[in-house]
Coordinates of N, CA and C and ligand atoms in Angstrom, one line a residue:
M1 N 31.3 0.7 28.3 CA 30.9 -0.7 28.6 C 29.6 -0.7 29.5
V2 N 28.7 -1.5 29.2 CA 27.4 -1.6 30.0 C 27.6 -2.6 31.1
H3 N 27.3 -2.3 32.3 CA 27.4 -3.2 33.4 C 26.0 -3.7 33.9
Y4 N 25.9 -5.0 34.1 CA 24.6 -5.5 34.5 C 24.7 -6.1 35.9
D5 N 23.7 -6.1 36.7 CA 23.7 -6.8 38.0 C 23.4 -8.3 37.9
V6 N 22.6 -8.6 36.9 CA 22.2 -10.0 36.7 C 22.2 -10.4 35.2
L7 N 22.9 -11.5 34.9 CA 22.8 -12.0 33.5 C 22.1 -13.3 33.6
V8 N 21.0 -13.4 32.8 CA 20.2 -14.7 32.7 C 20.7 -15.4 31.4
V9 N 21.2 -16.6 31.6 CA 21.7 -17.3 30.4 C 20.5 -18.2 29.8
G10 N 20.1 -17.8 28.6 CA 19.1 -18.6 27.9 C 17.8 -17.8 27.8
G11 N 17.4 -17.5 26.6 CA 16.2 -16.7 26.3 C 15.0 -17.6 26.0
G12 N 14.8 -18.6 26.9 CA 13.6 -19.4 26.8 C 12.6 -19.0 27.8
A13 N 11.5 -19.8 28.0 CA 10.5 -19.5 28.9 C 11.0 -19.3 30.3
A14 N 11.9 -20.2 30.8 CA 12.5 -20.1 32.1 C 13.3 -18.8 32.3
G15 N 14.1 -18.5 31.3 CA 14.9 -17.3 31.4 C 14.1 -16.0 31.4
F16 N 13.1 -15.9 30.6 CA 12.2 -14.7 30.6 C 11.4 -14.6 31.8
F17 N 10.8 -15.8 32.3 CA 10.0 -15.7 33.5 C 10.9 -15.2 34.7
T18 N 12.1 -15.8 34.8 CA 13.1 -15.4 35.8 C 13.4 -13.9 35.7
A19 N 13.7 -13.4 34.5 CA 14.1 -12.0 34.3 C 13.0 -11.1 34.7
I20 N 11.8 -11.4 34.2 CA 10.6 -10.5 34.4 C 10.3 -10.4 35.9
N21 N 10.3 -11.6 36.6 CA 10.0 -11.6 38.0 C 11.1 -10.9 38.8
L22 N 12.4 -11.1 38.5 CA 13.5 -10.4 39.1 C 13.3 -8.9 39.0
A23 N 12.9 -8.4 37.8 CA 12.7 -7.0 37.5 C 11.5 -6.4 38.3
N24 N 10.5 -7.3 38.4 CA 9.3 -6.8 39.1 C 9.6 -6.6 40.6
F25 N 10.3 -7.6 41.2 CA 10.6 -7.5 42.6 C 11.8 -6.6 42.9
N26 N 12.7 -6.3 42.0 CA 13.9 -5.5 42.2 C 14.1 -4.6 41.0
P27 N 13.2 -3.5 40.9 CA 13.2 -2.7 39.7 C 14.6 -1.9 39.5
E28 N 15.4 -1.9 40.6 CA 16.6 -1.2 40.5 C 17.7 -2.0 39.8
L29 N 17.5 -3.3 39.6 CA 18.5 -4.1 39.0 C 18.5 -4.0 37.5
K30 N 19.8 -4.0 37.0 CA 20.0 -4.0 35.5 C 20.1 -5.4 35.1
I31 N 19.2 -5.9 34.3 CA 19.2 -7.4 34.0 C 19.3 -7.5 32.5
A32 N 20.1 -8.5 32.0 CA 20.2 -8.8 30.6 C 20.0 -10.3 30.4
I33 N 19.3 -10.7 29.3 CA 19.2 -12.1 28.9 C 20.2 -12.4 27.8
L34 N 21.0 -13.4 28.0 CA 21.9 -13.8 26.9 C 21.4 -15.0 26.2
E35 N 21.2 -14.9 24.9 CA 20.6 -16.0 24.1 C 21.6 -16.3 23.0
R36 N 21.9 -17.6 22.9 CA 22.9 -18.0 21.9 C 22.3 -18.2 20.5
G37 N 21.0 -18.4 20.4 CA 20.3 -18.5 19.1 C 20.0 -17.2 18.5
K38 N 19.4 -17.3 17.3 CA 19.1 -16.1 16.5 C 17.9 -15.4 17.1
T39 N 17.0 -16.2 17.7 CA 15.7 -15.7 18.2 C 15.5 -16.2 19.6
V40 N 14.7 -15.4 20.4 CA 14.4 -15.8 21.7 C 13.0 -16.5 21.7
L41 N 12.7 -17.2 22.7 CA 11.4 -17.9 23.0 C 10.9 -18.7 21.8
S42 N 11.9 -19.3 21.1 CA 11.5 -20.1 19.9 C 10.7 -21.3 20.2
K43 N 11.0 -22.0 21.4 CA 10.2 -23.2 21.8 C 8.8 -22.8 22.2
V44 N 8.7 -21.6 22.9 CA 7.4 -21.2 23.3 C 6.5 -21.0 22.1
K45 N 7.1 -20.5 21.0 CA 6.3 -20.2 19.8 C 5.7 -21.5 19.2
I46 N 6.4 -22.7 19.3 CA 5.9 -23.9 18.8 C 5.1 -24.7 19.8
S47 N 5.2 -24.3 21.1 CA 4.5 -25.1 22.1 C 3.1 -25.3 21.8
G48 N 2.6 -26.5 21.9 CA 1.2 -26.8 21.7 C 0.7 -26.4 20.3
G49 N 1.6 -26.3 19.4 CA 1.2 -25.9 18.0 C 0.5 -24.6 17.9
G50 N 1.0 -23.6 18.7 CA 0.4 -22.3 18.7 C -0.8 -22.2 19.7
R51 N -1.2 -23.3 20.3 CA -2.3 -23.2 21.3 C -1.7 -23.9 22.6
C52 N -0.7 -23.2 23.2 CA 0.0 -23.7 24.3 C -0.8 -24.1 25.5
N53 N -0.6 -25.3 26.1 CA -1.3 -25.6 27.3 C -0.5 -24.9 28.4
V54 N -1.1 -24.0 29.1 CA -0.3 -23.1 30.1 C -0.2 -23.8 31.5
T55 N -1.3 -24.4 31.9 CA -1.2 -25.1 33.2 C -2.3 -26.2 33.3
H56 N -2.2 -27.0 34.4 CA -3.2 -28.0 34.6 C -4.3 -27.4 35.4
A57 N -5.5 -28.0 35.4 CA -6.6 -27.6 36.2 C -6.6 -28.3 37.5
E58 N -5.5 -28.2 38.2 CA -5.3 -28.8 39.6 C -4.9 -27.7 40.5
F59 N -5.6 -27.6 41.7 CA -5.3 -26.4 42.5 C -4.8 -26.8 43.9
I60 N -4.5 -28.1 44.1 CA -3.9 -28.7 45.3 C -2.5 -29.2 45.0
P61 N -1.5 -28.7 45.7 CA -0.1 -29.0 45.3 C 0.1 -30.5 45.2
K62 N -0.3 -31.3 46.1 CA -0.1 -32.8 46.1 C -0.7 -33.4 44.8
D63 N -1.9 -32.9 44.5 CA -2.6 -33.4 43.3 C -1.8 -33.0 42.0
L64 N -1.3 -31.8 42.0 CA -0.6 -31.3 40.8 C 0.7 -32.1 40.6
T65 N 1.4 -32.5 41.7 CA 2.7 -33.2 41.5 C 2.5 -34.6 40.8
R66 N 1.3 -35.1 40.9 CA 1.0 -36.5 40.3 C 1.1 -36.4 38.8
N67 N 1.1 -35.2 38.2 CA 1.2 -35.0 36.8 C 2.7 -35.1 36.3
Y68 N 3.6 -35.1 37.3 CA 5.0 -35.1 37.0 C 5.7 -36.3 37.6
P69 N 5.6 -37.5 37.0 CA 6.1 -38.7 37.6 C 7.6 -38.7 37.9
R70 N 8.4 -37.9 37.2 CA 9.8 -37.9 37.4 C 10.2 -36.7 38.4
G71 N 9.2 -36.0 38.9 CA 9.5 -34.8 39.7 C 8.5 -34.7 40.9
E72 N 7.8 -35.7 41.1 CA 6.7 -35.6 42.1 C 7.2 -35.1 43.5
K73 N 8.2 -35.7 44.0 CA 8.8 -35.3 45.3 C 9.4 -33.9 45.3
E74 N 10.2 -33.6 44.2 CA 10.9 -32.4 44.1 C 10.0 -31.2 44.0
L75 N 8.9 -31.4 43.3 CA 8.0 -30.2 43.0 C 7.0 -29.9 44.1
L76 N 6.9 -30.7 45.1 CA 5.9 -30.5 46.1 C 6.2 -29.2 46.9
G77 N 7.5 -28.9 47.2 CA 7.9 -27.7 47.9 C 7.6 -26.5 47.1
P78 N 8.2 -26.4 45.8 CA 7.9 -25.3 45.0 C 6.5 -25.0 44.7
F79 N 5.6 -26.0 44.6 CA 4.2 -25.8 44.4 C 3.5 -25.2 45.6
H80 N 4.1 -25.3 46.8 CA 3.5 -24.6 47.9 C 3.8 -23.1 47.8
H81 N 4.8 -22.7 47.0 CA 5.1 -21.3 46.8 C 4.5 -20.7 45.5
F82 N 4.3 -21.5 44.5 CA 3.8 -21.0 43.2 C 3.0 -22.1 42.6
M83 N 1.7 -21.9 42.5 CA 0.8 -22.9 42.0 C 0.0 -22.5 40.8
T84 N -1.0 -23.3 40.5 CA -1.8 -23.1 39.3 C -2.5 -21.7 39.3
G85 N -3.1 -21.4 40.5 CA -3.7 -20.1 40.6 C -2.8 -18.9 40.4
D86 N -1.5 -19.1 40.9 CA -0.5 -18.0 40.7 C -0.2 -17.9 39.2
T87 N -0.1 -19.1 38.5 CA 0.2 -19.0 37.0 C -0.9 -18.3 36.3
I88 N -2.2 -18.6 36.6 CA -3.3 -18.0 36.0 C -3.3 -16.5 36.3
G89 N -3.0 -16.2 37.5 CA -3.0 -14.7 37.9 C -1.9 -14.0 37.2
W90 N -0.7 -14.6 37.1 CA 0.5 -14.0 36.5 C 0.2 -13.6 35.0
F91 N -0.5 -14.6 34.3 CA -0.9 -14.2 32.9 C -2.0 -13.2 32.9
A92 N -3.0 -13.3 33.8 CA -4.1 -12.4 33.8 C -3.6 -11.0 34.0
E93 N -2.6 -10.8 34.9 CA -2.1 -9.5 35.1 C -1.5 -8.9 33.9
R94 N -1.1 -9.7 32.9 CA -0.5 -9.3 31.7 C -1.5 -9.3 30.5
G95 N -2.7 -9.4 30.9 CA -3.8 -9.4 29.8 C -4.0 -10.7 29.1
V96 N -3.5 -11.8 29.6 CA -3.8 -13.1 29.0 C -4.7 -13.9 29.9
E97 N -5.9 -14.0 29.4 CA -6.9 -14.8 30.2 C -6.7 -16.3 30.0
Ligands
LIG101 C1 6.6 -29.3 20.0 C2 6.5 -28.8 21.5 C3 5.3 -28.5 22.0 C4 5.2 -28.1 23.4 N1 4.0 -27.8 23.9 C5 3.9 -27.3 25.2 C6 2.6 -26.9 25.7 O1 1.6 -27.0 25.1 N2 2.6 -26.5 27.0 C7 3.8 -26.4 27.8 O2 3.7 -25.9 28.9 N3 5.0 -26.7 27.3 C8 5.0 -27.2 26.0 N4 6.3 -27.6 25.5 C9 7.4 -27.5 26.4 C10 8.0 -26.1 26.5 O3 8.2 -25.5 25.2 C11 9.3 -26.1 27.3 O4 9.1 -26.8 28.5 C12 9.8 -24.8 27.5 O5 10.0 -24.0 26.4 C13 11.2 -24.9 28.2 O6 11.7 -23.6 28.5 P1 13.1 -23.4 29.0 O7 13.4 -22.0 29.2 O8 13.4 -24.3 30.2 O9 14.1 -24.1 27.9 P2 14.2 -23.6 26.3 O10 12.9 -23.1 25.8 O11 14.9 -24.7 25.7 O12 15.2 -22.3 26.4 C14 16.5 -22.4 26.7 C15 17.2 -21.3 25.9 O13 18.6 -21.2 26.3 C16 19.4 -21.0 25.1 N5 20.7 -21.5 25.6 C17 21.1 -22.7 25.9 N6 22.4 -22.7 26.2 C18 22.8 -21.5 26.1 C19 24.1 -20.8 26.3 N7 25.2 -21.5 26.8 N8 24.2 -19.5 26.2 C20 23.1 -18.8 25.8 N9 21.9 -19.3 25.5 C21 21.8 -20.6 25.7 C22 18.7 -21.9 24.1 O14 19.1 -21.4 22.8 C23 17.2 -21.6 24.4 O15 16.7 -20.4 23.7 C24 6.4 -28.0 24.2 C25 7.7 -28.3 23.5 C26 7.7 -28.6 22.2 C27 9.1 -28.9 21.6

């Protein structure tokens, strides 16, 4: 039987991003993604009709929150930890300009 340290439920964008970052920061962890569907990342594949909008061109947390009317307050804190520049950098590190 295989033992895992972390099980991520859901093989969508959030699940993969979480699993990849967990593995980067904690290479010793054994991580598995559990997906109930037949394929993973199926919504990512249809996002933007194959030309997915990855982020907004906003680099100030308060300005970026205004794009999320239902989460303006809640997102201000997280955007001080991970912002547009981090998103661009994250993809660039993986060869996606
Ligand atoms: C037509 C369309 C166009 C879009 N265009 C864009 C775009 O251009 N830019 C952009 O940023 N976003 C876009 N989006 C939104 C983007 O696709 C979603 O915000 C993103 O995919 C959400 O990711 P998620 O991981 O939160 O959820 P999901 O992608 O829904 O992933 C959740 C996964 O968990 C699985 N799951 C659920 N319950 C269980 C369970 N109990 N056990 C195991 N697995 C489970 C599901 O099967 C699914 O695979 C678009 C969405 C659509 C539909």
